[in-house]
Short mmCIF file of C-alpha atoms and ligand atoms in Angstrom, two decimals:
data_model
loop_
_atom_site.label_atom_id
_atom_site.label_comp_id
_atom_site.label_asym_id
_atom_site.label_seq_id
_atom_site.Cartn_x
_atom_site.Cartn_y
_atom_site.Cartn_z
CA MET A 1 78.54 129.08 87.81
CA SER A 2 80.37 129.93 84.65
CA SER A 3 79.56 128.33 81.33
CA ASP A 4 83.11 127.08 81.50
CA SER A 5 82.34 124.57 84.24
CA SER A 6 79.30 123.20 82.43
CA ARG A 7 81.45 122.49 79.42
CA ARG A 8 84.07 120.67 81.48
CA ILE A 9 84.40 116.99 80.55
CA GLN A 10 82.90 114.71 83.18
CA VAL A 11 84.82 111.52 83.94
CA PRO A 12 82.32 108.82 84.95
CA GLU A 13 83.22 106.81 88.07
CA GLU A 14 82.77 103.60 86.13
CA LEU A 15 85.38 104.60 83.57
CA LYS A 16 87.90 105.40 86.29
CA GLU A 17 87.18 102.11 88.00
CA VAL A 18 87.39 99.97 84.86
CA LEU A 19 90.64 101.59 83.78
CA LEU A 20 92.13 101.22 87.24
CA GLN A 21 91.25 97.52 87.35
CA PHE A 22 92.62 97.04 83.86
CA SER A 23 95.86 98.79 84.77
CA ILE A 24 96.29 96.64 87.86
CA SER A 25 95.70 93.45 85.87
CA PHE A 26 98.08 94.59 83.17
CA LEU A 27 100.81 95.39 85.69
CA VAL A 28 100.36 92.09 87.51
CA GLU A 29 100.39 89.99 84.34
CA GLN A 30 102.97 92.05 82.45
CA PRO A 31 101.93 90.74 79.02
CA PRO A 32 104.09 91.58 75.99
CA ASP A 33 101.43 93.54 74.08
CA VAL A 34 99.03 96.14 75.53
CA ILE A 35 96.48 96.03 72.73
CA ASP A 36 96.27 92.22 72.54
CA TYR A 37 95.94 92.08 76.29
CA ALA A 38 93.26 94.80 76.32
CA VAL A 39 91.17 92.93 73.71
CA GLU A 40 91.40 89.72 75.71
CA TYR A 41 90.72 91.48 79.03
CA PHE A 42 87.66 93.44 77.94
CA THR A 43 86.21 90.49 75.99
CA LYS A 44 86.46 88.40 79.13
CA LEU A 45 84.95 91.19 81.21
CA GLN A 46 82.04 91.50 78.82
CA SER A 47 81.35 87.75 78.80
CA GLU A 48 81.38 87.66 82.59
CA ARG A 49 79.14 90.67 83.03
CA PRO A 50 75.91 88.93 84.13
CA SER A 51 77.69 87.01 86.90
CA VAL A 52 79.44 90.03 88.40
CA SER A 53 76.67 91.21 90.68
CA HIS A 54 76.43 88.24 93.04
CA THR A 55 79.61 88.73 95.01
CA ASP A 56 77.86 90.25 98.03
CA GLN A 57 78.84 88.54 101.21
CA SER A 58 77.46 89.47 104.58
CA THR A 59 80.01 90.47 107.18
CA ASP A 60 78.71 88.07 109.80
CA ASP A 61 79.33 85.18 107.46
CA GLN A 62 82.73 84.66 109.03
CA LEU A 63 82.83 80.89 109.07
CA SER A 64 81.49 80.33 105.61
CA VAL A 65 84.92 80.49 104.04
CA ASN A 66 85.85 77.27 105.78
CA SER A 67 83.10 75.36 104.10
CA GLN A 68 83.67 76.76 100.65
CA ASP A 69 84.42 74.29 97.93
CA ALA A 70 88.17 74.05 97.56
CA ASP A 71 87.81 73.28 93.85
CA ALA A 72 85.77 76.34 93.04
CA GLU A 73 87.51 78.80 90.72
CA PRO A 74 88.36 82.13 92.30
CA PRO A 75 86.90 85.05 90.33
CA VAL A 76 89.13 85.90 87.40
CA MET A 77 88.91 89.62 87.87
CA ALA A 78 88.02 91.88 90.73
CA SER A 79 84.40 93.00 90.59
CA SER A 80 83.99 96.43 89.09
CA ARG A 81 80.75 96.93 90.94
CA ARG A 82 82.09 98.76 93.96
CA LYS A 83 83.30 102.25 93.98
CA SER A 84 86.98 102.28 94.72
CA VAL A 85 88.54 104.94 96.90
CA PHE A 86 91.99 103.76 95.98
CA ALA A 87 92.86 106.67 93.72
CA GLU A 88 90.79 109.27 95.51
CA ALA A 89 91.58 111.44 98.46
CA TYR A 90 90.44 109.60 101.55
CA ASP A 91 89.51 111.43 104.71
CA PRO A 92 89.68 109.12 107.72
CA GLU A 93 87.92 111.76 109.84
CA ALA A 94 84.88 111.56 107.61
CA ASP A 95 84.81 107.79 107.79
CA ASP A 96 81.42 106.74 109.08
CA ASP A 97 82.13 103.02 109.36
CA ASP A 98 82.26 103.57 113.07
CA ASP A 99 79.17 102.49 114.96
CA GLY A 100 78.51 100.33 118.00
CA ALA A 101 80.85 98.90 120.63
CA THR A 102 83.92 96.81 119.93
CA ALA A 103 83.34 93.06 119.96
CA VAL A 104 84.91 91.04 122.79
CA PHE A 105 85.83 87.38 122.30
CA PRO A 106 86.70 85.84 125.69
CA LYS A 107 89.97 83.90 125.70
CA THR A 108 91.75 81.52 128.01
CA ASP A 109 95.13 82.63 129.39
CA GLU A 110 96.78 80.16 127.09
CA GLN A 111 94.96 81.57 124.03
CA ARG A 112 95.73 85.13 124.97
CA ALA A 113 99.41 84.31 125.42
CA ARG A 114 99.51 82.74 121.94
CA LEU A 115 97.74 85.74 120.48
CA VAL A 116 100.13 88.20 122.09
CA GLU A 117 103.03 86.19 120.65
CA SER A 118 101.46 86.21 117.16
CA VAL A 119 100.82 89.94 117.05
CA LYS A 120 104.16 90.90 118.58
CA ASN A 121 105.73 91.74 115.24
CA VAL A 122 102.69 93.14 113.48
CA LEU A 123 103.81 96.53 112.26
CA LEU A 124 100.29 97.84 111.84
CA PHE A 125 99.86 97.51 115.61
CA ARG A 126 103.11 99.17 116.51
CA SER A 127 101.83 102.68 117.07
CA LEU A 128 98.78 101.66 119.14
CA GLU A 129 98.35 102.84 122.70
CA LYS A 130 97.97 100.22 125.43
CA GLU A 131 94.22 100.71 125.67
CA GLN A 132 93.76 100.31 121.91
CA MET A 133 96.02 97.26 121.90
CA ASN A 134 93.82 95.63 124.55
CA GLN A 135 90.75 96.34 122.43
CA VAL A 136 92.51 94.70 119.51
CA LEU A 137 93.37 91.62 121.58
CA ASP A 138 89.78 91.37 122.86
CA ALA A 139 88.33 91.69 119.38
CA MET A 140 90.43 89.00 117.72
CA PHE A 141 89.07 85.51 117.38
CA GLU A 142 90.71 82.21 116.54
CA ARG A 143 90.18 80.36 113.26
CA LYS A 144 91.46 76.88 112.50
CA VAL A 145 92.04 76.17 108.83
CA GLN A 146 92.71 73.06 106.80
CA PRO A 147 94.71 72.46 103.64
CA GLY A 148 92.78 73.80 100.63
CA ASP A 149 90.55 76.20 102.61
CA PHE A 150 89.99 79.51 100.87
CA ILE A 151 90.38 82.23 103.47
CA ILE A 152 89.90 85.10 101.02
CA ARG A 153 88.69 85.20 97.45
CA GLN A 154 89.77 87.89 95.02
CA GLY A 155 86.91 90.25 94.17
CA ASP A 156 84.87 89.60 97.33
CA ASP A 157 84.00 92.34 99.76
CA GLY A 158 86.35 92.50 102.75
CA ASP A 159 85.04 90.93 105.96
CA ASN A 160 88.02 90.11 108.19
CA PHE A 161 91.67 90.88 108.57
CA TYR A 162 94.00 88.00 109.59
CA VAL A 163 97.19 87.56 111.58
CA ILE A 164 98.96 84.22 111.11
CA GLU A 165 99.84 82.11 114.13
CA SER A 166 100.80 79.07 112.07
CA GLY A 167 100.38 77.50 108.66
CA VAL A 168 101.45 78.12 105.08
CA TYR A 169 99.22 80.31 102.90
CA LYS A 170 99.45 80.93 99.18
CA VAL A 171 98.34 84.18 97.55
CA TYR A 172 96.97 84.23 93.98
CA ILE A 173 96.03 87.10 91.67
CA ASN A 174 94.05 86.02 88.61
CA ASP A 175 95.00 82.39 89.39
CA LYS A 176 98.69 83.27 89.35
CA HIS A 177 100.66 82.40 92.47
CA ILE A 178 102.34 85.63 93.60
CA ASN A 179 103.21 85.29 97.25
CA THR A 180 103.47 82.79 100.13
CA TYR A 181 103.21 83.32 103.88
CA ASN A 182 105.16 80.86 106.03
CA HIS A 183 103.87 80.70 109.59
CA THR A 184 104.09 84.45 110.01
CA GLY A 185 102.66 87.71 108.71
CA LEU A 186 99.22 89.17 108.13
CA PHE A 187 96.86 89.52 105.22
CA GLY A 188 93.43 90.84 104.27
CA GLU A 189 94.14 94.41 105.35
CA LEU A 190 93.99 96.01 101.90
CA ALA A 191 90.28 95.64 101.23
CA LEU A 192 89.49 97.01 104.70
CA LEU A 193 91.98 99.83 104.50
CA TYR A 194 91.05 101.06 101.04
CA ASN A 195 87.43 99.99 100.96
CA MET A 196 87.90 98.02 97.80
CA PRO A 197 87.32 94.41 96.72
CA ARG A 198 89.83 91.76 97.79
CA ALA A 199 92.98 92.21 95.68
CA ALA A 200 93.95 88.54 95.82
CA THR A 201 92.87 85.03 96.79
CA VAL A 202 94.46 83.48 99.87
CA GLN A 203 94.38 79.71 100.31
CA ALA A 204 95.73 77.53 103.11
CA GLU A 205 98.37 74.98 102.04
CA THR A 206 98.60 73.25 105.41
CA ASN A 207 96.67 73.06 108.64
CA GLY A 208 96.93 76.38 110.37
CA LEU A 209 95.74 78.83 112.96
CA LEU A 210 94.66 82.37 112.23
CA TRP A 211 93.62 85.26 114.41
CA ALA A 212 90.87 87.26 112.75
CA MET A 213 89.47 90.71 113.37
CA ASP A 214 86.21 91.94 111.91
CA ARG A 215 85.99 94.87 109.52
CA GLN A 216 84.32 97.30 111.95
CA THR A 217 86.90 96.80 114.67
CA PHE A 218 89.73 96.99 112.17
CA ARG A 219 88.44 100.25 110.78
CA ARG A 220 87.62 101.76 114.14
CA ILE A 221 90.94 101.01 115.82
CA LEU A 222 93.52 100.57 113.11
CA LEU A 223 92.42 102.32 110.00
CA LYS A 224 93.17 105.88 110.88
CA SER A 225 96.67 105.33 112.21
CA ALA A 226 97.62 102.84 109.49
CA PHE A 227 96.25 105.01 106.74
CA ARG A 228 97.96 108.15 108.00
CA LYS A 229 101.28 106.39 108.21
CA ARG A 230 101.04 104.97 104.71
CA LYS A 231 100.05 108.40 103.39
CA MET A 232 102.81 110.10 105.34
CA TYR A 233 105.56 107.99 103.81
CA GLU A 234 103.99 107.69 100.38
CA GLU A 235 105.81 110.68 98.95
CA LEU A 236 109.14 109.70 100.47
CA LEU A 237 108.91 106.12 99.25
CA ASN A 238 107.97 107.24 95.76
CA SER A 239 110.96 109.58 95.68
CA VAL A 240 113.60 106.93 96.45
CA PRO A 241 114.70 105.53 93.06
CA MET A 242 115.93 102.24 94.50
CA LEU A 243 112.47 101.42 95.85
CA LYS A 244 111.06 101.34 92.32
CA ALA A 245 112.22 97.72 92.46
CA LEU A 246 109.42 97.06 94.96
CA GLN A 247 105.80 96.36 94.15
CA ASN A 248 103.34 98.96 95.37
CA TYR A 249 102.15 96.56 98.02
CA GLU A 250 105.68 95.98 99.25
CA ARG A 251 106.20 99.75 99.51
CA MET A 252 103.10 100.00 101.71
CA ASN A 253 104.50 97.33 104.02
CA LEU A 254 107.70 99.32 104.15
CA ALA A 255 105.71 102.41 105.20
CA ASP A 256 104.26 100.41 108.12
CA ALA A 257 107.78 99.58 109.25
CA LEU A 258 109.35 103.06 109.12
CA VAL A 259 109.90 105.21 112.18
CA SER A 260 110.43 108.99 111.91
CA LYS A 261 113.48 110.54 113.55
CA SER A 262 114.84 114.07 113.39
CA TYR A 263 118.30 115.45 114.08
CA ASP A 264 119.53 119.00 114.70
CA ASN A 265 122.19 120.68 112.65
CA GLY A 266 125.60 119.15 113.43
CA GLU A 267 124.24 116.16 115.34
CA ARG A 268 125.85 112.79 114.65
CA ILE A 269 123.45 110.14 113.32
CA ILE A 270 125.90 107.29 112.75
CA LYS A 271 129.38 106.77 114.21
CA GLN A 272 132.05 104.99 112.22
CA GLY A 273 132.97 101.66 113.81
CA ASP A 274 129.68 101.22 115.69
CA ALA A 275 127.51 98.14 115.33
CA ALA A 276 124.54 98.69 112.98
CA ASP A 277 120.88 98.51 113.99
CA GLY A 278 119.18 99.85 110.87
CA MET A 279 119.28 102.18 107.88
CA TYR A 280 117.89 105.63 107.07
CA PHE A 281 115.99 107.34 104.25
CA ILE A 282 116.23 111.15 104.02
CA GLU A 283 112.84 112.86 104.11
CA GLU A 284 114.09 116.42 104.48
CA GLY A 285 117.48 118.15 104.73
CA THR A 286 121.03 117.01 103.99
CA VAL A 287 123.64 114.88 105.73
CA SER A 288 127.41 114.77 105.53
CA VAL A 289 129.22 111.41 105.33
CA ARG A 290 132.69 111.52 106.87
CA MET A 291 135.49 109.00 107.26
CA ASP A 292 138.26 108.89 109.83
CA GLN A 293 141.57 109.65 108.17
CA ASP A 294 144.61 109.87 110.43
CA ASP A 295 143.34 112.03 113.31
CA ALA A 296 140.73 113.93 111.37
CA GLU A 297 137.41 113.26 109.69
CA VAL A 298 137.23 113.78 105.94
CA GLU A 299 133.92 114.48 104.22
CA ILE A 300 133.44 111.95 101.48
CA SER A 301 129.90 112.62 100.42
CA GLN A 302 126.75 114.69 100.99
CA LEU A 303 123.33 113.15 100.67
CA GLY A 304 119.91 114.78 100.37
CA LYS A 305 116.18 114.16 100.09
CA GLY A 306 115.26 110.80 98.59
CA GLN A 307 118.67 109.27 99.28
CA TYR A 308 119.54 106.66 101.89
CA PHE A 309 122.48 105.60 104.07
CA GLY A 310 123.46 103.06 106.69
CA GLU A 311 122.65 100.14 104.40
CA LEU A 312 126.28 99.13 103.93
CA ALA A 313 126.81 97.68 107.39
CA LEU A 314 123.51 95.78 107.11
CA VAL A 315 124.50 94.24 103.79
CA THR A 316 128.09 93.39 104.78
CA HIS A 317 127.44 92.59 108.48
CA ARG A 318 130.38 94.82 109.36
CA PRO A 319 130.67 97.89 111.62
CA ARG A 320 129.66 101.28 110.22
CA ALA A 321 132.11 102.29 107.44
CA ALA A 322 131.68 106.04 108.00
CA SER A 323 130.11 108.62 110.31
CA VAL A 324 127.05 110.58 109.22
CA TYR A 325 126.08 114.07 110.48
CA ALA A 326 123.03 116.28 110.05
CA THR A 327 123.98 119.46 108.14
CA GLY A 328 122.22 122.65 107.14
CA GLY A 329 119.37 122.69 109.66
CA VAL A 330 117.02 120.04 110.96
CA VAL A 331 117.13 116.72 109.15
CA LYS A 332 114.10 114.45 109.00
CA LEU A 333 114.79 110.78 108.51
CA ALA A 334 112.79 107.59 108.25
CA PHE A 335 114.50 104.74 110.08
CA LEU A 336 114.15 101.08 109.12
CA ASP A 337 115.37 98.55 111.66
CA VAL A 338 117.56 95.65 110.62
CA LYS A 339 114.85 93.00 110.99
CA ALA A 340 112.42 94.87 108.74
CA PHE A 341 115.30 95.59 106.36
CA GLU A 342 116.00 91.90 105.93
CA ARG A 343 112.35 91.06 105.51
CA LEU A 344 111.31 93.88 103.18
CA LEU A 345 114.25 95.04 101.08
CA GLY A 346 115.24 91.74 99.43
CA PRO A 347 114.07 92.99 96.02
CA CYS A 348 116.38 96.04 96.29
CA MET A 349 119.49 94.06 97.22
CA ASP A 350 121.01 94.05 93.71
CA ILE A 351 120.69 97.81 93.43
CA MET A 352 122.20 98.36 96.86
CA LYS A 353 125.11 96.07 96.01
CA ARG A 354 125.74 97.99 92.80
CA ASN A 355 125.91 101.24 94.80
CA ILE A 356 128.30 99.58 97.22
CA ASP A 357 130.60 98.64 94.31
CA ASP A 358 130.47 102.31 93.48
CA TYR A 359 131.59 103.24 97.04
CA GLU A 360 134.57 100.99 96.55
CA SER A 361 135.70 102.64 93.34
CA GLN A 362 135.17 106.08 94.93
CA LEU A 363 137.22 104.94 97.90
CA VAL A 364 140.14 104.14 95.66
CA LYS A 365 139.80 107.57 94.00
CA ILE A 366 139.58 109.53 97.25
CA PHE A 367 142.08 107.69 99.43
CA GLY A 368 144.15 106.06 96.73
CA SER A 369 143.77 102.60 98.30
CA LYS A 370 141.12 100.09 99.10
CA ASN A 371 140.04 100.37 102.72
CA ASN A 372 138.16 97.10 102.71
CA ILE A 373 134.79 98.63 103.51
CA THR A 374 132.97 95.59 102.23
CA ASP A 375 135.38 92.89 103.22
CA THR A 376 133.35 90.50 105.37
CA ARG A 377 136.26 88.57 106.81
P1 LIG B 401 93.08 92.01 100.65
O1 LIG B 401 92.16 92.51 101.68
O2 LIG B 401 93.03 92.66 99.32
C1 LIG B 401 93.89 89.69 99.80
O3 LIG B 401 92.86 90.43 100.45
C2 LIG B 401 95.20 89.90 100.52
O4 LIG B 401 96.35 89.29 99.96
C3 LIG B 401 95.54 91.38 100.50
O5 LIG B 401 94.58 92.11 101.22
C4 LIG B 401 96.95 91.34 101.05
O6 LIG B 401 96.92 91.30 102.46
C5 LIG B 401 97.46 89.96 100.53
N1 LIG B 401 99.13 92.32 96.20
C6 LIG B 401 97.97 92.43 96.84
N2 LIG B 401 97.64 91.73 97.95
C7 LIG B 401 98.55 90.89 98.44
C8 LIG B 401 99.79 90.73 97.81
C9 LIG B 401 100.08 91.48 96.65
N3 LIG B 401 100.48 89.84 98.54
C10 LIG B 401 99.71 89.48 99.58
N4 LIG B 401 98.53 90.11 99.53
N5 LIG B 401 101.28 91.43 95.94
C11 LIG B 401 101.49 92.33 94.80
C12 LIG B 401 101.28 91.66 93.49
C13 LIG B 401 101.35 92.62 92.33
C14 LIG B 401 102.36 90.55 96.28
C15 LIG B 401 103.58 91.29 96.76
C16 LIG B 401 104.75 90.39 97.04
P1 LIG B 402 127.16 102.18 106.92
O1 LIG B 402 126.12 101.29 107.50
O2 LIG B 402 128.52 101.64 106.77
C1 LIG B 402 127.82 104.68 107.11
O3 LIG B 402 127.21 103.57 107.74
C2 LIG B 402 127.16 104.96 105.80
O4 LIG B 402 127.65 105.98 104.99
C3 LIG B 402 127.29 103.73 104.89
O5 LIG B 402 126.59 102.64 105.47
C4 LIG B 402 126.79 104.28 103.59
O6 LIG B 402 125.37 104.22 103.56
C5 LIG B 402 127.17 105.75 103.67
N1 LIG B 402 131.74 104.66 101.53
C6 LIG B 402 131.10 104.06 102.55
N2 LIG B 402 129.92 104.46 103.02
C7 LIG B 402 129.36 105.50 102.43
C8 LIG B 402 129.95 106.16 101.38
C9 LIG B 402 131.21 105.72 100.92
N3 LIG B 402 129.13 107.14 101.01
C10 LIG B 402 128.06 107.09 101.79
N4 LIG B 402 128.17 106.09 102.67
N5 LIG B 402 131.91 106.32 99.87
C11 LIG B 402 131.46 107.57 99.25
C12 LIG B 402 131.16 107.45 97.82
C13 LIG B 402 130.70 108.74 97.21
C14 LIG B 402 133.19 105.78 99.42
C15 LIG B 402 134.29 106.08 100.42
C16 LIG B 402 135.25 107.11 100.01
#
């Protein structure tokens, strides 16, 4: 050991954790002044210190949420007691939250059919093998909820993960309403995936039905594949400027929805005039965009890593405006189908439309006339 390493500044875990929590709060609240907000935040944290340590909740306490007092205040800030792995390298292979057999909750045919219907569009389940999917179906159990029930409270430890069969659910961070689920979707995966306290409070607005899965089963069956996928697309999603319009959480949902595809040099990816089924982000390599002009194809653009294409037809509901080919070796793409596009890329729509305006002015420059690429008539 050199004397150098002993002199190296040590960063205490607690400092990292407190700063991370502060940053998250700051980004969620977006207050006008950092210093004023910091004073208020840390004063509050200090005054709440003695009450922070009682958030332990046993994992077999599944039904207790139902009986919780609907008027009780959710915790103002996430507990800083637990060590967060959020910003650290996480090795799913070394994960030891993996003991015992998977729980089985017997179901009637009718229940099982409803469950299958509810999980049909859950992206986290998409890459599971049949055997794993059956384990998932066995392990899920039904939960009826009533208006006002708190399903999840911000700052608690994660117990279950939920898929919505019916009902309206509101999501709050620091008492601020930030999201609503309407009869579809899933929630409660973050705390289980990243081993951190609940990021938000989720409260039922109406009567509803949820399918729950306990933490152990979630981690054993879903964690590794979900985590790998989110990691795999992390770099890509961070490199696409347009996606800066999304919240971090929305980018993670996008990662769940992407499917990798690769094309050889010269292969056609999109054909002009075809109906559209999705759009593409470029992970590696370059593509050539070509338009039919008289009897030939004219290259109008080349796109590379971090760029996207195939969005135009999805926005305008028209056939493909151009053909796209892989060039210069193998091209790796991430494909987003039209359904996920409509659900997940709403916040990027303005940026996409601005780019489309740009296509139109380029079109005039290149071909001298407007080809009506965005005309929806
Ligand atoms: P959890 O286990 O942390 C609360 O428990 C759940 O609320 C969380 O998993 C998500 O499933 C769900 N940020 C964080 N969690 C959210 C969000 C969210 N929306 C729903 N949940 N948003 C980002 C806010 C800065 C909202 C994005 C639209
Ligand atoms: P799409 O779904 O119509 C072809 O399928 C894709 O090529 C299209 O979405 C765009 O993502 C992409 N005009 C039209 N489409 C273009 C253009 C473009 N460039 C890329 N695409 N122009 C090029 C501007 C530099 C203007 C036409 C000359």
